[in-house]
PDB file of C-alpha atoms in Angstrom:
ATOM      1  CA  MET A  26     -23.289-280.934 -50.922  1.00 39.00           C
ATOM      2  CA  THR A  27     -24.441-277.918 -49.506  1.00 38.00           C
ATOM      3  CA  ASP A  28     -27.871-278.351 -47.900  1.00 44.00           C
ATOM      4  CA  ALA A  29     -30.374-278.501 -49.968  1.00 43.00           C
ATOM      5  CA  ILE A  30     -28.014-278.870 -53.362  1.00 40.00           C
ATOM      6  CA  ALA A  31     -26.178-281.548 -54.139  1.00 43.00           C
ATOM      7  CA  GLU A  32     -22.866-280.458 -56.634  1.00 42.00           C
ATOM      8  CA  GLN A  33     -24.153-282.910 -59.009  1.00 45.00           C
ATOM      9  CA  PRO A  34     -26.704-282.734 -61.706  1.00 46.00           C
ATOM     10  CA  GLY A  35     -29.814-284.445 -61.153  1.00 45.00           C
ATOM     11  CA  PRO A  36     -31.737-286.189 -63.863  1.00 48.00           C
ATOM     12  CA  ALA A  37     -33.169-282.674 -65.123  1.00 46.00           C
ATOM     13  CA  ALA A  38     -29.663-281.015 -65.643  1.00 45.00           C
ATOM     14  CA  GLN A  39     -28.009-284.286 -67.925  1.00 48.00           C
ATOM     15  CA  GLY A  40     -31.674-284.087 -70.181  1.00 47.00           C
ATOM     16  CA  ASP A  41     -31.034-280.295 -71.430  1.00 50.00           C
ATOM     17  CA  GLY A  42     -28.641-281.060 -74.132  1.00 50.00           C
ATOM     18  CA  GLY A  43     -26.100-279.410 -72.406  1.00 52.00           C
ATOM     19  CA  GLY A  44     -28.019-276.266 -71.167  1.00 53.00           C
ATOM     20  CA  THR A  45     -27.666-274.624 -67.660  1.00 53.00           C
ATOM     21  CA  PRO A  46     -27.423-277.663 -65.338  1.00 55.00           C
ATOM     22  CA  GLN A  47     -30.000-277.849 -63.054  1.00 56.00           C
ATOM     23  CA  PRO A  48     -28.800-278.709 -59.579  1.00 56.00           C
ATOM     24  CA  ARG A  49     -29.730-281.801 -57.148  1.00 64.00           C
ATOM     25  CA  ARG A  50     -32.831-281.741 -54.388  1.00 73.00           C
ATOM     26  CA  LEU A  51     -31.474-282.986 -51.596  1.00 68.00           C
ATOM     27  CA  SER A  52     -34.283-285.013 -49.725  1.00 78.00           C
ATOM     28  CA  THR A  53     -35.953-284.832 -46.636  1.00 81.00           C
ATOM     29  CA  SER A  54     -33.943-287.517 -44.987  1.00 78.00           C
ATOM     30  CA  GLU A  55     -31.161-286.287 -46.665  1.00 79.00           C
ATOM     31  CA  ARG A  56     -31.186-282.783 -44.801  1.00 77.00           C
ATOM     32  CA  THR A  57     -32.466-283.876 -41.580  1.00 84.00           C
ATOM     33  CA  TRP A  58     -29.719-286.395 -41.805  1.00 84.00           C
ATOM     34  CA  ARG A  59     -26.625-283.798 -42.652  1.00 79.00           C
ATOM     35  CA  LEU A  60     -27.961-281.523 -40.467  1.00 81.00           C
ATOM     36  CA  ALA A  61     -27.853-284.336 -37.999  1.00 85.00           C
ATOM     37  CA  ARG A  62     -23.572-285.272 -38.355  1.00 85.00           C
ATOM     38  CA  GLN A  63     -23.253-281.310 -38.572  1.00 81.00           C
ATOM     39  CA  PHE A  64     -24.454-281.397 -35.022  1.00 82.00           C
ATOM     40  CA  LEU A  65     -22.569-284.369 -33.928  1.00 87.00           C
ATOM     41  CA  LYS A  66     -19.033-282.939 -35.365  1.00 87.00           C
ATOM     42  CA  PHE A  67     -20.223-279.264 -33.613  1.00 81.00           C
ATOM     43  CA  GLY A  68     -20.964-280.664 -30.192  1.00 82.00           C
ATOM     44  CA  ILE A  69     -16.756-282.758 -30.940  1.00 90.00           C
ATOM     45  CA  VAL A  70     -15.204-279.137 -30.915  1.00 88.00           C
ATOM     46  CA  GLY A  71     -17.702-277.773 -28.110  1.00 84.00           C
ATOM     47  CA  ALA A  72     -16.786-280.459 -26.325  1.00 87.00           C
ATOM     48  CA  SER A  73     -13.251-279.946 -27.108  1.00 93.00           C
ATOM     49  CA  GLY A  74     -13.860-276.159 -25.862  1.00 90.00           C
ATOM     50  CA  VAL A  75     -15.474-277.343 -22.899  1.00 89.00           C
ATOM     51  CA  ILE A  76     -12.395-278.121 -22.237  1.00 93.00           C
ATOM     52  CA  VAL A  77     -10.306-275.297 -23.375  1.00 95.00           C
ATOM     53  CA  ASN A  78     -12.625-272.905 -21.672  1.00 93.00           C
ATOM     54  CA  ASN A  79     -13.098-274.895 -18.031  1.00 93.00           C
ATOM     55  CA  ALA A  80      -9.284-274.923 -18.246  1.00 95.00           C
ATOM     56  CA  VAL A  81      -8.129-271.259 -18.680  1.00 96.00           C
ATOM     57  CA  VAL A  82     -11.033-271.215 -15.650  1.00 94.00           C
ATOM     58  CA  VAL A  83      -9.268-273.300 -13.647  1.00 94.00           C
ATOM     59  CA  VAL A  84      -5.565-271.099 -13.779  1.00 95.00           C
ATOM     60  CA  ALA A  85      -7.260-268.173 -13.852  1.00 95.00           C
ATOM     61  CA  ASN A  86      -8.426-268.618 -10.971  1.00 93.00           C
ATOM     62  CA  LYS A  87      -5.433-270.764  -9.351  1.00 93.00           C
ATOM     63  CA  THR A  88      -2.843-267.490 -10.827  1.00 94.00           C
ATOM     64  CA  THR A  89      -4.790-265.290  -8.631  1.00 93.00           C
ATOM     65  CA  GLN A  90      -5.047-267.947  -5.520  1.00 92.00           C
ATOM     66  CA  TRP A  91      -1.131-267.900  -5.768  1.00 93.00           C
ATOM     67  CA  LEU A  92      -0.704-264.169  -6.799  1.00 93.00           C
ATOM     68  CA  GLY A  93      -3.268-262.041  -5.480  1.00 90.00           C
ATOM     69  CA  GLY A  94      -4.479-264.377  -2.097  1.00 91.00           C
ATOM     70  CA  PHE A  95      -8.104-264.468  -3.282  1.00 88.00           C
ATOM     71  CA  ASP A  96     -10.743-266.283  -5.756  1.00 85.00           C
ATOM     72  CA  GLY A  97     -13.417-265.909  -8.284  1.00 90.00           C
ATOM     73  CA  HIS A  98     -15.397-265.221  -5.411  1.00 89.00           C
ATOM     74  CA  ALA A  99     -13.683-262.376  -4.485  1.00 92.00           C
ATOM     75  CA  ALA A 100     -15.058-258.941  -5.603  1.00 93.00           C
ATOM     76  CA  PHE A 101     -13.708-257.612  -8.857  1.00 94.00           C
ATOM     77  CA  ALA A 102     -16.388-254.338  -9.191  1.00 94.00           C
ATOM     78  CA  ASN A 103     -18.909-253.063  -7.915  1.00 93.00           C
ATOM     79  CA  LEU A 104     -22.058-252.222  -9.893  1.00 90.00           C
ATOM     80  CA  LEU A 105     -22.917-248.577 -10.463  1.00 88.00           C
ATOM     81  CA  GLY A 106     -23.272-248.154  -6.179  1.00 88.00           C
ATOM     82  CA  THR A 107     -25.880-251.543  -6.060  1.00 90.00           C
ATOM     83  CA  GLN A 108     -25.043-254.148  -3.097  1.00 88.00           C
ATOM     84  CA  PHE A 109     -24.398-256.141  -7.197  1.00 89.00           C
ATOM     85  CA  HIS A 110     -20.702-256.675  -7.817  1.00 91.00           C
ATOM     86  CA  ILE A 111     -19.065-258.236 -10.678  1.00 94.00           C
ATOM     87  CA  ARG A 112     -16.715-261.138  -9.234  1.00 94.00           C
ATOM     88  CA  TRP A 113     -13.772-262.429 -10.351  1.00 94.00           C
ATOM     89  CA  TYR A 114     -15.103-266.193 -12.038  1.00 94.00           C
ATOM     90  CA  HIS A 115     -17.179-263.297 -14.485  1.00 94.00           C
ATOM     91  CA  VAL A 116     -13.599-261.990 -15.677  1.00 95.00           C
ATOM     92  CA  PHE A 117     -12.261-266.031 -15.992  1.00 95.00           C
ATOM     93  CA  ALA A 118     -15.439-266.522 -18.014  1.00 94.00           C
ATOM     94  CA  VAL A 119     -14.695-264.557 -19.994  1.00 95.00           C
ATOM     95  CA  LEU A 120     -11.205-265.364 -20.235  1.00 96.00           C
ATOM     96  CA  ALA A 121     -12.083-268.585 -21.329  1.00 95.00           C
ATOM     97  CA  PHE A 122     -14.667-267.847 -23.470  1.00 92.00           C
ATOM     98  CA  VAL A 123     -12.303-265.979 -25.950  1.00 94.00           C
ATOM     99  CA  VAL A 124      -9.625-268.628 -25.537  1.00 96.00           C
ATOM    100  CA  ALA A 125     -12.292-271.173 -26.500  1.00 93.00           C
ATOM    101  CA  ASN A 126     -14.275-269.136 -28.895  1.00 91.00           C
ATOM    102  CA  LEU A 127     -10.846-268.902 -31.054  1.00 93.00           C
ATOM    103  CA  TRP A 128     -10.632-272.495 -30.022  1.00 93.00           C
ATOM    104  CA  ASN A 129     -13.801-273.238 -31.813  1.00 88.00           C
ATOM    105  CA  PHE A 130     -14.359-271.035 -34.662  1.00 88.00           C
ATOM    106  CA  ASN A 131     -11.063-272.600 -36.200  1.00 90.00           C
ATOM    107  CA  LEU A 132     -12.038-276.201 -35.391  1.00 89.00           C
ATOM    108  CA  ASN A 133     -15.936-275.572 -37.228  1.00 83.00           C
ATOM    109  CA  ARG A 134     -13.866-273.641 -40.254  1.00 84.00           C
ATOM    110  CA  ARG A 135     -12.152-276.397 -41.053  1.00 84.00           C
ATOM    111  CA  TRP A 136     -14.250-278.954 -40.356  1.00 84.00           C
ATOM    112  CA  THR A 137     -18.018-279.189 -39.242  1.00 79.00           C
ATOM    113  CA  PHE A 138     -19.014-276.823 -41.261  1.00 78.00           C
ATOM    114  CA  ARG A 139     -16.392-276.464 -43.980  1.00 74.00           C
ATOM    115  CA  THR A 140     -15.908-273.152 -45.164  1.00 68.00           C
ATOM    116  CA  SER A 141     -12.615-272.687 -45.494  1.00 66.00           C
ATOM    117  CA  GLY A 142     -11.547-271.150 -48.556  1.00 68.00           C
ATOM    118  CA  LYS A 143     -14.817-270.687 -49.431  1.00 68.00           C
ATOM    119  CA  SER A 144     -14.883-267.291 -47.407  1.00 71.00           C
ATOM    120  CA  SER A 145     -12.701-264.729 -45.352  1.00 78.00           C
ATOM    121  CA  TRP A 146     -11.458-266.056 -42.159  1.00 82.00           C
ATOM    122  CA  PHE A 147     -12.072-262.891 -41.264  1.00 83.00           C
ATOM    123  CA  ARG A 148     -15.862-262.315 -41.871  1.00 83.00           C
ATOM    124  CA  GLU A 149     -16.830-265.128 -39.842  1.00 80.00           C
ATOM    125  CA  LEU A 150     -14.776-264.638 -37.306  1.00 85.00           C
ATOM    126  CA  VAL A 151     -16.819-261.301 -36.725  1.00 87.00           C
ATOM    127  CA  PRO A 152     -19.731-262.419 -36.457  1.00 84.00           C
ATOM    128  CA  PHE A 153     -19.160-265.738 -34.914  1.00 83.00           C
ATOM    129  CA  MET A 154     -17.648-263.911 -31.192  1.00 88.00           C
ATOM    130  CA  MET A 155     -20.811-261.966 -32.316  1.00 89.00           C
ATOM    131  CA  VAL A 156     -23.073-264.702 -31.372  1.00 86.00           C
ATOM    132  CA  GLY A 157     -20.395-265.954 -28.831  1.00 87.00           C
ATOM    133  CA  ILE A 158     -21.380-262.991 -27.314  1.00 90.00           C
ATOM    134  CA  GLY A 159     -24.988-264.057 -26.636  1.00 88.00           C
ATOM    135  CA  GLY A 160     -23.931-267.688 -25.668  1.00 87.00           C
ATOM    136  CA  LEU A 161     -21.326-265.852 -22.799  1.00 91.00           C
ATOM    137  CA  ALA A 162     -24.662-264.421 -21.641  1.00 93.00           C
ATOM    138  CA  VAL A 163     -26.029-267.259 -21.418  1.00 91.00           C
ATOM    139  CA  THR A 164     -23.345-268.581 -19.618  1.00 92.00           C
ATOM    140  CA  LEU A 165     -22.249-265.849 -16.893  1.00 94.00           C
ATOM    141  CA  ALA A 166     -26.425-266.309 -16.178  1.00 94.00           C
ATOM    142  CA  VAL A 167     -26.216-269.856 -15.684  1.00 95.00           C
ATOM    143  CA  GLN A 168     -23.472-269.552 -14.321  1.00 93.00           C
ATOM    144  CA  THR A 169     -24.440-266.665 -11.656  1.00 94.00           C
ATOM    145  CA  ALA A 170     -27.133-268.525 -10.981  1.00 95.00           C
ATOM    146  CA  MET A 171     -25.478-272.134  -9.764  1.00 94.00           C
ATOM    147  CA  ILE A 172     -22.505-270.394  -7.507  1.00 93.00           C
ATOM    148  CA  ASN A 173     -24.095-267.890  -5.726  1.00 92.00           C
ATOM    149  CA  PRO A 174     -25.922-268.752  -2.692  1.00 89.00           C
ATOM    150  CA  GLU A 175     -29.706-267.102  -2.426  1.00 90.00           C
ATOM    151  CA  SER A 176     -30.551-268.333  -6.061  1.00 93.00           C
ATOM    152  CA  PRO A 177     -33.060-270.750  -5.972  1.00 93.00           C
ATOM    153  CA  VAL A 178     -31.196-272.860  -7.981  1.00 94.00           C
ATOM    154  CA  ALA A 179     -27.785-272.289  -6.613  1.00 94.00           C
ATOM    155  CA  LEU A 180     -25.326-275.638  -6.389  1.00 94.00           C
ATOM    156  CA  SER A 181     -25.615-276.831  -2.552  1.00 93.00           C
ATOM    157  CA  ARG A 182     -22.573-275.680  -0.445  1.00 88.00           C
ATOM    158  CA  GLU A 183     -22.971-279.312   1.352  1.00 90.00           C
ATOM    159  CA  ILE A 184     -21.719-281.039  -1.816  1.00 92.00           C
ATOM    160  CA  TRP A 185     -19.585-277.799  -3.695  1.00 91.00           C
ATOM    161  CA  ASP A 186     -18.617-276.464  -0.543  1.00 90.00           C
ATOM    162  CA  GLY A 187     -14.850-275.395  -2.676  1.00 87.00           C
ATOM    163  CA  SER A 188     -12.741-278.285  -0.534  1.00 88.00           C
ATOM    164  CA  SER A 189     -11.033-279.544  -3.754  1.00 87.00           C
ATOM    165  CA  GLY A 190     -11.029-278.682  -7.195  1.00 83.00           C
ATOM    166  CA  LEU A 191     -14.165-281.404  -8.214  1.00 88.00           C
ATOM    167  CA  ARG A 192     -16.049-279.991  -5.404  1.00 91.00           C
ATOM    168  CA  ASP A 193     -15.527-276.041  -6.534  1.00 92.00           C
ATOM    169  CA  PRO A 194     -18.623-274.817  -7.486  1.00 92.00           C
ATOM    170  CA  ILE A 195     -16.925-271.792  -9.557  1.00 92.00           C
ATOM    171  CA  TYR A 196     -15.647-274.749 -12.041  1.00 93.00           C
ATOM    172  CA  TRP A 197     -19.866-276.016 -12.180  1.00 94.00           C
ATOM    173  CA  GLY A 198     -21.887-273.847 -12.586  1.00 93.00           C
ATOM    174  CA  ASN A 199     -19.371-272.535 -15.534  1.00 92.00           C
ATOM    175  CA  LEU A 200     -18.845-275.839 -16.759  1.00 92.00           C
ATOM    176  CA  ILE A 201     -22.982-275.728 -17.058  1.00 94.00           C
ATOM    177  CA  GLY A 202     -23.101-272.451 -18.031  1.00 92.00           C
ATOM    178  CA  VAL A 203     -20.724-273.520 -20.814  1.00 88.00           C
ATOM    179  CA  CYS A 204     -23.553-276.800 -21.797  1.00 88.00           C
ATOM    180  CA  VAL A 205     -26.564-274.911 -21.689  1.00 90.00           C
ATOM    181  CA  ALA A 206     -25.119-272.490 -24.519  1.00 87.00           C
ATOM    182  CA  ILE A 207     -23.622-274.919 -26.934  1.00 81.00           C
ATOM    183  CA  PRO A 208     -27.396-275.430 -28.796  1.00 83.00           C
ATOM    184  CA  VAL A 209     -27.661-271.305 -29.263  1.00 82.00           C
ATOM    185  CA  ASN A 210     -24.512-271.494 -31.207  1.00 81.00           C
ATOM    186  CA  PHE A 211     -25.290-274.293 -33.276  1.00 79.00           C
ATOM    187  CA  LEU A 212     -28.435-272.413 -34.178  1.00 82.00           C
ATOM    188  CA  PHE A 213     -27.471-269.255 -35.038  1.00 82.00           C
ATOM    189  CA  ASN A 214     -24.082-270.556 -36.096  1.00 75.00           C
ATOM    190  CA  LYS A 215     -25.522-272.687 -38.415  1.00 76.00           C
ATOM    191  CA  LEU A 216     -27.720-270.161 -40.147  1.00 82.00           C
ATOM    192  CA  TRP A 217     -25.468-267.122 -40.231  1.00 79.00           C
ATOM    193  CA  THR A 218     -21.719-267.257 -39.324  1.00 73.00           C
ATOM    194  CA  PHE A 219     -20.772-270.578 -41.526  1.00 73.00           C
ATOM    195  CA  ARG A 220     -23.581-269.833 -44.123  1.00 70.00           C
ATOM    196  CA  ALA A 221     -20.899-269.599 -46.717  1.00 54.00           C
ATOM    197  CA  ALA A 222     -21.067-274.534 -46.645  1.00 49.00           C
ATOM    198  CA  ARG A 223     -25.016-273.675 -47.738  1.00 52.00           C
ATOM    199  CA  ASP A 224     -24.316-271.177 -49.747  1.00 53.00           C
ATOM    200  CA  HIS A 225     -21.714-272.569 -51.295  1.00 48.00           C
ATOM    201  CA  HIS A 226     -22.289-274.627 -54.726  1.00 45.00           C
ATOM    202  CA  VAL A 227     -19.617-275.632 -57.282  1.00 41.00           C
ATOM    203  CA  PRO A 228     -21.113-276.130 -60.761  1.00 44.00           C
ATOM    204  CA  VAL A 229     -21.279-278.351 -62.727  1.00 39.00           C
ATOM    205  CA  HIS A 230     -20.988-278.186 -66.226  1.00 43.00           C
ATOM    206  CA  LEU A 231     -21.469-280.811 -69.457  1.00 42.00           C
ATOM    207  CA  THR A 232     -19.637-280.427 -72.524  1.00 48.00           C
ATOM    208  CA  PRO A 233     -22.536-280.834 -75.984  1.00 53.00           C
ATOM    209  CA  LEU A 234     -21.250-283.556 -78.397  1.00 48.00           C
ATOM    210  CA  PRO A 235     -20.772-282.608 -81.759  1.00 57.00           C
ATOM    211  CA  GLU A 236     -23.766-282.759 -84.373  1.00 60.00           C
ATOM    212  CA  GLY A 237     -22.239-285.459 -86.335  1.00 56.00           C
ATOM    213  CA  ASP A 238     -21.824-287.984 -82.708  1.00 52.00           C
ATOM    214  CA  GLU A 239     -25.736-287.015 -81.539  1.00 50.00           C
ATOM    215  CA  LYS A 240     -28.186-289.902 -82.117  1.00 49.00           C
TER     216      LYS A 240
END
């Protein structure tokens, strides 16, 4: 069943004597329920992706601490000679984005929108990653606002003082940013990336009865 069209013939199709089948239109309540169910599945996949995302950030941060002697707050690169820098936690977020988005893409393709076999893997991957880049921009903006001590919405250093993993602002800033981006990602992936699930339906052909059997 698609978003607006069922794959079974409705009354019009059953009574046209074997002509072109007319798919049954879903009611508003059916479409609303289907959308809610897809959003729930998308949220479950997204939750697993958040775990993957944050696991990558933690591993990357610990690795730089062990091998390089610095953490995610250190400057990675200067922005065109200004006072602003790209921090290592931005690099961690980009790496985590790539890994988590590939994870989410395959789960959404096979389970949430069920487009596997209806459209090519690469054809759907490109728009999914493009949508993801938009979500990444949201994540990075929120993450920076949460971590930068000069931001008016920065996490309190009295609580998130970095004394332990659970109190590290890098992890919490990334987590909050990813969660904020989830609804945006769902909307664009629903309407664009996985539109094959909406457009694809299997027509049901009716075989006409022999003339001698018609009454």
